Amino acid sequence: MISVDEALNKILDAISPLGLEKVSILDALGRVLGEDVFAGRAIPPNDNSAMDGYAVRTEDSCGASPETPRRLDVIEEIPAGTIPAKMIGQSEAARIMTGAPLPLGADAVVRMEDTRKDGDCVLVFAAVPKGWNIRRAGEDVRQGEKVIPRGAVIRPAEVGILASLGRSFVLVHQRPLVAIVATGDELAEIDEAPVEGRIVNSNSYALTALVRECGAVPLQIGIARDSRKDLVAKFRAARRADLIVSTGGVSAGDYDLVKDIMKEAGNRMQFWQVAMKPGRSLAFGALGDVPAVGLPGNPVSSMICFEQFIRPAILKMLGHANLFRRIVRARIEKGIEKKKGMRQFIRALIRRDGDGYTVVTTGDEGSGILISMVRANGLIVLPEAATAVEPGELVTVQLIDDSLERCPVPGF
Ligand code: AMP
Ligand code: MG
């Protein structure tokens, strides 16, 4: 049996970021940039007005006040989107709108509120210093500047700056195709009529959602029955993916054949069993040259193992530098007993409490109890060496979603 950290290292060592593809910036949200983006142009491209007002020469506003206005000839109107045709001379001004290019000769803009129109003239009531209300060419981005480095995650702000640079396509890391294989003679398809002794294959659906949540592409292979023949066939179909994830069939039972398949010629099993609870009987290896993780069958174990091992692996394939969920320290209300030597993950509801957080467990710890996962927004992570947690102690919580302010579920 190996530790969670060793298992994670072995899995991550076997995974590399995928190659690059060109995508529209409309499809780039959340993707990892595969190139340095340099500014092919300055933003803004030229000096322009930050206000609706009048473009003037500062010396012509000198001494202006409400009592002693300066009268200037209005020689032109420059709405946004037009180019000034005239140069501003002595005692002249141009009416200018926000964003419109500054005319030659002008070196400041007097805002509309400090002026009054008077026939073909304007009365200026305020003196302005050089550069007043002007956005300088390149003040946002200089031409040639590195704007977004390779490896950055594209957020809405990055999409905006790419658009303003005229970059409609960018290179990003490809999204991995993740094959999902459920195993078990007891499994029924979701839309089958309930039959005694059978349970719905819910894992394939939860895992599909988890894969999507990471930004990867799920490939549902369906249910493999607990026979060598069916498992080989289903795993063969899964080998066109970048990563294979199966559930069930990795314990020590007579029908747990996934490990046997991993040990066959052409495949490889790197490790089996991890010192964690839930999720102890996890297997990792490769089917052909495709990395493969055999998750335990219990719905909660499979989800928690996905969080610990598969999510970081997928994020690495996607090119992410940060592979892990956010961790916070939270005060636990009730004490917990724990077995020494295992890292334990406990489904929990974490809430903000003043400057910190408090956390409560969400009920039955059984690894088949999926509802306590539904009620959870975090996992309390208890280290291997711990044997118990006292009430009021600070514990480490891995956040599995961002819903810290989730309404408390009745009963908690
Ligand atoms: P196994 O590891 O194959 O022994 O599976 C352990 C338990 O997990 C089974 O008894 C089922 O109750 C449950 N299980 C296994 N596979 C699935 C699945 N695809 N969907 C829902 N529950 C499952
Ligand atoms: Mg099984």
PDB file of N, CA and C in Angstrom, residues 277-362:
ATOM      1  N   LYS A 277      -8.957   6.674   3.180  1.00  0.00           N
ATOM      2  CA  LYS A 277     -10.314   6.229   3.466  1.00  0.00           C
ATOM      3  C   LYS A 277     -11.270   7.366   3.151  1.00  0.00           C
ATOM      4  N   PRO A 278     -12.260   7.194   2.321  1.00  0.00           N
ATOM      5  CA  PRO A 278     -12.510   6.001   1.526  1.00  0.00           C
ATOM      6  C   PRO A 278     -11.562   5.944   0.312  1.00  0.00           C
ATOM      7  N   GLY A 279     -11.626   4.855  -0.425  1.00  0.00           N
ATOM      8  CA  GLY A 279     -10.903   4.795  -1.694  1.00  0.00           C
ATOM      9  C   GLY A 279      -9.645   3.969  -1.682  1.00  0.00           C
ATOM     10  N   ARG A 280      -9.506   3.103  -0.674  1.00  0.00           N
ATOM     11  CA  ARG A 280      -8.285   2.326  -0.511  1.00  0.00           C
ATOM     12  C   ARG A 280      -7.900   1.509  -1.749  1.00  0.00           C
ATOM     13  N   SER A 281      -8.878   0.832  -2.349  1.00  0.00           N
ATOM     14  CA  SER A 281      -8.508  -0.099  -3.426  1.00  0.00           C
ATOM     15  C   SER A 281      -8.529   0.590  -4.793  1.00  0.00           C
ATOM     16  N   LEU A 282      -7.569   1.492  -4.972  1.00  0.00           N
ATOM     17  CA  LEU A 282      -7.442   2.188  -6.248  1.00  0.00           C
ATOM     18  C   LEU A 282      -6.252   1.588  -6.996  1.00  0.00           C
ATOM     19  N   ALA A 283      -6.432   1.376  -8.292  1.00  0.00           N
ATOM     20  CA  ALA A 283      -5.334   0.822  -9.099  1.00  0.00           C
ATOM     21  C   ALA A 283      -4.942   1.829 -10.166  1.00  0.00           C
ATOM     22  N   PHE A 284      -3.637   1.896 -10.435  1.00  0.00           N
ATOM     23  CA  PHE A 284      -3.173   2.788 -11.500  1.00  0.00           C
ATOM     24  C   PHE A 284      -2.191   2.064 -12.397  1.00  0.00           C
ATOM     25  N   GLY A 285      -2.331   2.292 -13.676  1.00  0.00           N
ATOM     26  CA  GLY A 285      -1.408   1.688 -14.631  1.00  0.00           C
ATOM     27  C   GLY A 285      -1.678   2.235 -16.008  1.00  0.00           C
ATOM     28  N   ALA A 286      -1.535   1.369 -17.011  1.00  0.00           N
ATOM     29  CA  ALA A 286      -1.778   1.800 -18.381  1.00  0.00           C
ATOM     30  C   ALA A 286      -2.370   0.634 -19.155  1.00  0.00           C
ATOM     31  N   LEU A 287      -3.288   0.951 -20.051  1.00  0.00           N
ATOM     32  CA  LEU A 287      -3.825  -0.050 -20.975  1.00  0.00           C
ATOM     33  C   LEU A 287      -3.246   0.328 -22.332  1.00  0.00           C
ATOM     34  N   GLY A 288      -2.345  -0.517 -22.852  1.00  0.00           N
ATOM     35  CA  GLY A 288      -1.547  -0.071 -23.991  1.00  0.00           C
ATOM     36  C   GLY A 288      -0.717   1.087 -23.492  1.00  0.00           C
ATOM     37  N   ASP A 289      -0.738   2.217 -24.216  1.00  0.00           N
ATOM     38  CA  ASP A 289       0.024   3.360 -23.713  1.00  0.00           C
ATOM     39  C   ASP A 289      -0.891   4.451 -23.143  1.00  0.00           C
ATOM     40  N   VAL A 290      -2.123   4.080 -22.833  1.00  0.00           N
ATOM     41  CA  VAL A 290      -3.048   5.083 -22.273  1.00  0.00           C
ATOM     42  C   VAL A 290      -3.106   4.920 -20.751  1.00  0.00           C
ATOM     43  N   PRO A 291      -2.788   5.976 -20.010  1.00  0.00           N
ATOM     44  CA  PRO A 291      -2.868   5.868 -18.552  1.00  0.00           C
ATOM     45  C   PRO A 291      -4.282   5.486 -18.111  1.00  0.00           C
ATOM     46  N   ALA A 292      -4.361   4.634 -17.109  1.00  0.00           N
ATOM     47  CA  ALA A 292      -5.673   4.138 -16.679  1.00  0.00           C
ATOM     48  C   ALA A 292      -5.744   4.104 -15.163  1.00  0.00           C
ATOM     49  N   VAL A 293      -6.864   4.622 -14.639  1.00  0.00           N
ATOM     50  CA  VAL A 293      -7.089   4.598 -13.199  1.00  0.00           C
ATOM     51  C   VAL A 293      -8.306   3.731 -12.937  1.00  0.00           C
ATOM     52  N   GLY A 294      -8.128   2.715 -12.097  1.00  0.00           N
ATOM     53  CA  GLY A 294      -9.257   1.901 -11.670  1.00  0.00           C
ATOM     54  C   GLY A 294      -9.743   2.425 -10.335  1.00  0.00           C
ATOM     55  N   LEU A 295     -10.905   3.093 -10.354  1.00  0.00           N
ATOM     56  CA  LEU A 295     -11.455   3.645  -9.109  1.00  0.00           C
ATOM     57  C   LEU A 295     -12.298   2.583  -8.419  1.00  0.00           C
ATOM     58  N   PRO A 296     -12.409   2.660  -7.093  1.00  0.00           N
ATOM     59  CA  PRO A 296     -13.321   1.762  -6.389  1.00  0.00           C
ATOM     60  C   PRO A 296     -14.750   2.002  -6.864  1.00  0.00           C
ATOM     61  N   GLY A 297     -15.611   1.017  -6.669  1.00  0.00           N
ATOM     62  CA  GLY A 297     -16.966   1.115  -7.201  1.00  0.00           C
ATOM     63  C   GLY A 297     -17.923   1.943  -6.378  1.00  0.00           C
ATOM     64  N   ASN A 298     -17.686   2.011  -5.073  1.00  0.00           N
ATOM     65  CA  ASN A 298     -18.632   2.766  -4.252  1.00  0.00           C
ATOM     66  C   ASN A 298     -18.698   4.213  -4.727  1.00  0.00           C
ATOM     67  N   PRO A 299     -19.920   4.719  -4.885  1.00  0.00           N
ATOM     68  CA  PRO A 299     -20.079   6.043  -5.493  1.00  0.00           C
ATOM     69  C   PRO A 299     -19.274   7.158  -4.808  1.00  0.00           C
ATOM     70  N   VAL A 300     -19.242   7.151  -3.475  1.00  0.00           N
ATOM     71  CA  VAL A 300     -18.511   8.224  -2.788  1.00  0.00           C
ATOM     72  C   VAL A 300     -17.006   8.029  -2.954  1.00  0.00           C
ATOM     73  N   SER A 301     -16.546   6.775  -2.821  1.00  0.00           N
ATOM     74  CA  SER A 301     -15.117   6.503  -2.985  1.00  0.00           C
ATOM     75  C   SER A 301     -14.660   6.950  -4.371  1.00  0.00           C
ATOM     76  N   SER A 302     -15.462   6.644  -5.372  1.00  0.00           N
ATOM     77  CA  SER A 302     -15.023   6.973  -6.725  1.00  0.00           C
ATOM     78  C   SER A 302     -14.952   8.489  -6.913  1.00  0.00           C
ATOM     79  N   MET A 303     -15.906   9.211  -6.339  1.00  0.00           N
ATOM     80  CA  MET A 303     -15.867  10.675  -6.482  1.00  0.00           C
ATOM     81  C   MET A 303     -14.692  11.279  -5.718  1.00  0.00           C
ATOM     82  N   ILE A 304     -14.461  10.781  -4.500  1.00  0.00           N
ATOM     83  CA  ILE A 304     -13.373  11.343  -3.687  1.00  0.00           C
ATOM     84  C   ILE A 304     -12.014  11.009  -4.324  1.00  0.00           C
ATOM     85  N   CYS A 305     -11.871   9.798  -4.849  1.00  0.00           N
ATOM     86  CA  CYS A 305     -10.620   9.453  -5.539  1.00  0.00           C
ATOM     87  C   CYS A 305     -10.449  10.284  -6.807  1.00  0.00           C
ATOM     88  N   PHE A 306     -11.543  10.540  -7.504  1.00  0.00           N
ATOM     89  CA  PHE A 306     -11.460  11.407  -8.684  1.00  0.00           C
ATOM     90  C   PHE A 306     -10.890  12.763  -8.264  1.00  0.00           C
ATOM     91  N   GLU A 307     -11.447  13.331  -7.188  1.00  0.00           N
ATOM     92  CA  GLU A 307     -10.984  14.637  -6.700  1.00  0.00           C
ATOM     93  C   GLU A 307      -9.482  14.624  -6.398  1.00  0.00           C
ATOM     94  N   GLN A 308      -9.012  13.534  -5.769  1.00  0.00           N
ATOM     95  CA  GLN A 308      -7.619  13.525  -5.307  1.00  0.00           C
ATOM     96  C   GLN A 308      -6.634  13.245  -6.438  1.00  0.00           C
ATOM     97  N   PHE A 309      -7.016  12.396  -7.388  1.00  0.00           N
ATOM     98  CA  PHE A 309      -6.030  11.906  -8.361  1.00  0.00           C
ATOM     99  C   PHE A 309      -6.351  12.276  -9.809  1.00  0.00           C
ATOM    100  N   ILE A 310      -7.615  12.163 -10.184  1.00  0.00           N
ATOM    101  CA  ILE A 310      -7.917  12.327 -11.608  1.00  0.00           C
ATOM    102  C   ILE A 310      -8.064  13.792 -11.984  1.00  0.00           C
ATOM    103  N   ARG A 311      -8.660  14.565 -11.098  1.00  0.00           N
ATOM    104  CA  ARG A 311      -8.780  15.993 -11.396  1.00  0.00           C
ATOM    105  C   ARG A 311      -7.404  16.635 -11.609  1.00  0.00           C
ATOM    106  N   PRO A 312      -6.438  16.416 -10.678  1.00  0.00           N
ATOM    107  CA  PRO A 312      -5.107  16.984 -10.935  1.00  0.00           C
ATOM    108  C   PRO A 312      -4.481  16.469 -12.239  1.00  0.00           C
ATOM    109  N   ALA A 313      -4.710  15.189 -12.551  1.00  0.00           N
ATOM    110  CA  ALA A 313      -4.137  14.629 -13.790  1.00  0.00           C
ATOM    111  C   ALA A 313      -4.741  15.314 -15.015  1.00  0.00           C
ATOM    112  N   ILE A 314      -6.049  15.503 -14.989  1.00  0.00           N
ATOM    113  CA  ILE A 314      -6.708  16.165 -16.127  1.00  0.00           C
ATOM    114  C   ILE A 314      -6.232  17.611 -16.238  1.00  0.00           C
ATOM    115  N   LEU A 315      -6.131  18.295 -15.105  1.00  0.00           N
ATOM    116  CA  LEU A 315      -5.683  19.697 -15.156  1.00  0.00           C
ATOM    117  C   LEU A 315      -4.264  19.774 -15.700  1.00  0.00           C
ATOM    118  N   LYS A 316      -3.423  18.797 -15.351  1.00  0.00           N
ATOM    119  CA  LYS A 316      -2.060  18.783 -15.911  1.00  0.00           C
ATOM    120  C   LYS A 316      -2.115  18.600 -17.421  1.00  0.00           C
ATOM    121  N   MET A 317      -2.966  17.684 -17.899  1.00  0.00           N
ATOM    122  CA  MET A 317      -3.110  17.494 -19.350  1.00  0.00           C
ATOM    123  C   MET A 317      -3.564  18.770 -20.040  1.00  0.00           C
ATOM    124  N   LEU A 318      -4.418  19.514 -19.350  1.00  0.00           N
ATOM    125  CA  LEU A 318      -4.939  20.768 -19.916  1.00  0.00           C
ATOM    126  C   LEU A 318      -3.913  21.900 -19.884  1.00  0.00           C
ATOM    127  N   GLY A 319      -2.759  21.645 -19.257  1.00  0.00           N
ATOM    128  CA  GLY A 319      -1.697  22.655 -19.220  1.00  0.00           C
ATOM    129  C   GLY A 319      -1.708  23.544 -17.993  1.00  0.00           C
ATOM    130  N   HIS A 320      -2.608  23.261 -17.038  1.00  0.00           N
ATOM    131  CA  HIS A 320      -2.688  24.106 -15.841  1.00  0.00           C
ATOM    132  C   HIS A 320      -1.437  23.950 -14.969  1.00  0.00           C
ATOM    133  N   ALA A 321      -1.030  25.053 -14.343  1.00  0.00           N
ATOM    134  CA  ALA A 321       0.070  25.001 -13.378  1.00  0.00           C
ATOM    135  C   ALA A 321      -0.486  24.689 -11.987  1.00  0.00           C
ATOM    136  N   ASN A 322      -1.655  25.206 -11.695  1.00  0.00           N
ATOM    137  CA  ASN A 322      -2.265  24.948 -10.386  1.00  0.00           C
ATOM    138  C   ASN A 322      -3.244  23.786 -10.521  1.00  0.00           C
ATOM    139  N   LEU A 323      -2.897  22.664  -9.918  1.00  0.00           N
ATOM    140  CA  LEU A 323      -3.671  21.440 -10.144  1.00  0.00           C
ATOM    141  C   LEU A 323      -4.658  21.146  -9.017  1.00  0.00           C
ATOM    142  N   PHE A 324      -4.631  21.971  -7.971  1.00  0.00           N
ATOM    143  CA  PHE A 324      -5.344  21.539  -6.767  1.00  0.00           C
ATOM    144  C   PHE A 324      -6.461  22.475  -6.346  1.00  0.00           C
ATOM    145  N   ARG A 325      -7.422  21.877  -5.653  1.00  0.00           N
ATOM    146  CA  ARG A 325      -8.521  22.632  -5.080  1.00  0.00           C
ATOM    147  C   ARG A 325      -8.007  23.549  -3.979  1.00  0.00           C
ATOM    148  N   ARG A 326      -8.809  24.556  -3.690  1.00  0.00           N
ATOM    149  CA  ARG A 326      -8.460  25.457  -2.608  1.00  0.00           C
ATOM    150  C   ARG A 326      -8.556  24.733  -1.262  1.00  0.00           C
ATOM    151  N   ILE A 327      -7.646  25.055  -0.359  1.00  0.00           N
ATOM    152  CA  ILE A 327      -7.619  24.458   0.975  1.00  0.00           C
ATOM    153  C   ILE A 327      -7.821  25.594   1.978  1.00  0.00           C
ATOM    154  N   VAL A 328      -8.680  25.386   2.978  1.00  0.00           N
ATOM    155  CA  VAL A 328      -8.783  26.368   4.066  1.00  0.00           C
ATOM    156  C   VAL A 328      -8.731  25.617   5.392  1.00  0.00           C
ATOM    157  N   ARG A 329      -8.485  26.370   6.439  1.00  0.00           N
ATOM    158  CA  ARG A 329      -8.530  25.791   7.787  1.00  0.00           C
ATOM    159  C   ARG A 329      -9.861  26.204   8.413  1.00  0.00           C
ATOM    160  N   ALA A 330     -10.534  25.257   9.024  1.00  0.00           N
ATOM    161  CA  ALA A 330     -11.851  25.543   9.592  1.00  0.00           C
ATOM    162  C   ALA A 330     -11.978  24.884  10.962  1.00  0.00           C
ATOM    163  N   ARG A 331     -12.797  25.517  11.807  1.00  0.00           N
ATOM    164  CA  ARG A 331     -13.011  24.978  13.151  1.00  0.00           C
ATOM    165  C   ARG A 331     -14.115  23.932  13.098  1.00  0.00           C
ATOM    166  N   ILE A 332     -13.821  22.763  13.612  1.00  0.00           N
ATOM    167  CA  ILE A 332     -14.808  21.675  13.558  1.00  0.00           C
ATOM    168  C   ILE A 332     -15.622  21.689  14.844  1.00  0.00           C
ATOM    169  N   GLU A 333     -16.941  21.437  14.702  1.00  0.00           N
ATOM    170  CA  GLU A 333     -17.809  21.529  15.880  1.00  0.00           C
ATOM    171  C   GLU A 333     -17.710  20.276  16.745  1.00  0.00           C
ATOM    172  N   LYS A 334     -17.804  19.107  16.093  1.00  0.00           N
ATOM    173  CA  LYS A 334     -17.786  17.850  16.854  1.00  0.00           C
ATOM    174  C   LYS A 334     -16.479  17.111  16.618  1.00  0.00           C
ATOM    175  N   GLY A 335     -16.087  16.296  17.593  1.00  0.00           N
ATOM    176  CA  GLY A 335     -14.875  15.503  17.461  1.00  0.00           C
ATOM    177  C   GLY A 335     -15.060  14.330  16.514  1.00  0.00           C
ATOM    178  N   ILE A 336     -13.941  13.773  16.041  1.00  0.00           N
ATOM    179  CA  ILE A 336     -13.982  12.618  15.126  1.00  0.00           C
ATOM    180  C   ILE A 336     -12.927  11.603  15.582  1.00  0.00           C
ATOM    181  N   GLU A 337     -13.315  10.342  15.560  1.00  0.00           N
ATOM    182  CA  GLU A 337     -12.346   9.256  15.786  1.00  0.00           C
ATOM    183  C   GLU A 337     -11.749   8.887  14.433  1.00  0.00           C
ATOM    184  N   LYS A 338     -10.510   8.442  14.423  1.00  0.00           N
ATOM    185  CA  LYS A 338      -9.883   8.115  13.141  1.00  0.00           C
ATOM    186  C   LYS A 338      -8.869   6.993  13.302  1.00  0.00           C
ATOM    187  N   LYS A 339      -8.749   6.195  12.205  1.00  0.00           N
ATOM    188  CA  LYS A 339      -7.780   5.115  12.206  1.00  0.00           C
ATOM    189  C   LYS A 339      -6.411   5.671  11.824  1.00  0.00           C
ATOM    190  N   LYS A 340      -5.399   5.327  12.588  1.00  0.00           N
ATOM    191  CA  LYS A 340      -4.042   5.821  12.304  1.00  0.00           C
ATOM    192  C   LYS A 340      -3.484   5.174  11.034  1.00  0.00           C
ATOM    193  N   GLY A 341      -2.712   5.932  10.295  1.00  0.00           N
ATOM    194  CA  GLY A 341      -2.029   5.359   9.135  1.00  0.00           C
ATOM    195  C   GLY A 341      -2.721   5.612   7.809  1.00  0.00           C
ATOM    196  N   MET A 342      -3.950   6.062   7.850  1.00  0.00           N
ATOM    197  CA  MET A 342      -4.710   6.347   6.622  1.00  0.00           C
ATOM    198  C   MET A 342      -4.963   7.851   6.531  1.00  0.00           C
ATOM    199  N   ARG A 343      -4.940   8.390   5.329  1.00  0.00           N
ATOM    200  CA  ARG A 343      -5.446   9.754   5.174  1.00  0.00           C
ATOM    201  C   ARG A 343      -6.956   9.649   4.984  1.00  0.00           C
ATOM    202  N   GLN A 344      -7.671  10.419   5.784  1.00  0.00           N
ATOM    203  CA  GLN A 344      -9.129  10.281   5.737  1.00  0.00           C
ATOM    204  C   GLN A 344      -9.782  11.537   5.156  1.00  0.00           C
ATOM    205  N   PHE A 345     -10.761  11.307   4.297  1.00  0.00           N
ATOM    206  CA  PHE A 345     -11.503  12.399   3.653  1.00  0.00           C
ATOM    207  C   PHE A 345     -12.945  12.313   4.123  1.00  0.00           C
ATOM    208  N   ILE A 346     -13.418  13.380   4.760  1.00  0.00           N
ATOM    209  CA  ILE A 346     -14.757  13.343   5.343  1.00  0.00           C
ATOM    210  C   ILE A 346     -15.625  14.422   4.703  1.00  0.00           C
ATOM    211  N   ARG A 347     -16.745  13.978   4.163  1.00  0.00           N
ATOM    212  CA  ARG A 347     -17.664  14.914   3.507  1.00  0.00           C
ATOM    213  C   ARG A 347     -18.159  15.953   4.519  1.00  0.00           C
ATOM    214  N   ALA A 348     -18.142  17.211   4.122  1.00  0.00           N
ATOM    215  CA  ALA A 348     -18.422  18.248   5.110  1.00  0.00           C
ATOM    216  C   ALA A 348     -19.044  19.479   4.478  1.00  0.00           C
ATOM    217  N   LEU A 349     -19.723  20.213   5.334  1.00  0.00           N
ATOM    218  CA  LEU A 349     -20.300  21.489   4.924  1.00  0.00           C
ATOM    219  C   LEU A 349     -19.525  22.586   5.653  1.00  0.00           C
ATOM    220  N   ILE A 350     -18.928  23.441   4.888  1.00  0.00           N
ATOM    221  CA  ILE A 350     -18.111  24.508   5.475  1.00  0.00           C
ATOM    222  C   ILE A 350     -18.828  25.831   5.282  1.00  0.00           C
ATOM    223  N   ARG A 351     -18.759  26.658   6.320  1.00  0.00           N
ATOM    224  CA  ARG A 351     -19.421  27.961   6.251  1.00  0.00           C
ATOM    225  C   ARG A 351     -18.456  29.035   6.726  1.00  0.00           C
ATOM    226  N   ARG A 352     -18.676  30.237   6.182  1.00  0.00           N
ATOM    227  CA  ARG A 352     -17.906  31.375   6.662  1.00  0.00           C
ATOM    228  C   ARG A 352     -18.383  31.715   8.079  1.00  0.00           C
ATOM    229  N   ASP A 353     -17.438  32.106   8.931  1.00  0.00           N
ATOM    230  CA  ASP A 353     -17.800  32.430  10.306  1.00  0.00           C
ATOM    231  C   ASP A 353     -16.863  33.538  10.759  1.00  0.00           C
ATOM    232  N   GLY A 354     -17.341  34.780  10.663  1.00  0.00           N
ATOM    233  CA  GLY A 354     -16.461  35.913  10.956  1.00  0.00           C
ATOM    234  C   GLY A 354     -15.324  35.927   9.949  1.00  0.00           C
ATOM    235  N   ASP A 355     -14.084  35.982  10.461  1.00  0.00           N
ATOM    236  CA  ASP A 355     -12.932  36.002   9.568  1.00  0.00           C
ATOM    237  C   ASP A 355     -12.509  34.606   9.136  1.00  0.00           C
ATOM    238  N   GLY A 356     -13.097  33.582   9.743  1.00  0.00           N
ATOM    239  CA  GLY A 356     -12.650  32.221   9.434  1.00  0.00           C
ATOM    240  C   GLY A 356     -13.788  31.354   8.929  1.00  0.00           C
ATOM    241  N   TYR A 357     -13.680  30.078   9.193  1.00  0.00           N
ATOM    242  CA  TYR A 357     -14.676  29.124   8.733  1.00  0.00           C
ATOM    243  C   TYR A 357     -14.997  28.125   9.838  1.00  0.00           C
ATOM    244  N   THR A 358     -16.241  27.627   9.806  1.00  0.00           N
ATOM    245  CA  THR A 358     -16.563  26.475  10.646  1.00  0.00           C
ATOM    246  C   THR A 358     -17.002  25.355   9.721  1.00  0.00           C
ATOM    247  N   VAL A 359     -16.856  24.127  10.198  1.00  0.00           N
ATOM    248  CA  VAL A 359     -17.182  22.985   9.357  1.00  0.00           C
ATOM    249  C   VAL A 359     -17.915  21.932  10.174  1.00  0.00           C
ATOM    250  N   VAL A 360     -18.919  21.311   9.530  1.00  0.00           N
ATOM    251  CA  VAL A 360     -19.608  20.173  10.141  1.00  0.00           C
ATOM    252  C   VAL A 360     -19.610  19.031   9.123  1.00  0.00           C
ATOM    253  N   THR A 361     -19.635  17.803   9.612  1.00  0.00           N
ATOM    254  CA  THR A 361     -19.708  16.680   8.680  1.00  0.00           C
ATOM    255  C   THR A 361     -21.152  16.557   8.190  1.00  0.00           C
ATOM    256  N   THR A 362     -21.338  15.910   7.050  1.00  0.00           N
ATOM    257  CA  THR A 362     -22.688  15.874   6.469  1.00  0.00           C
ATOM    258  C   THR A 362     -23.360  14.519   6.637  1.00  0.00           C
TER     259      THR A 362
END
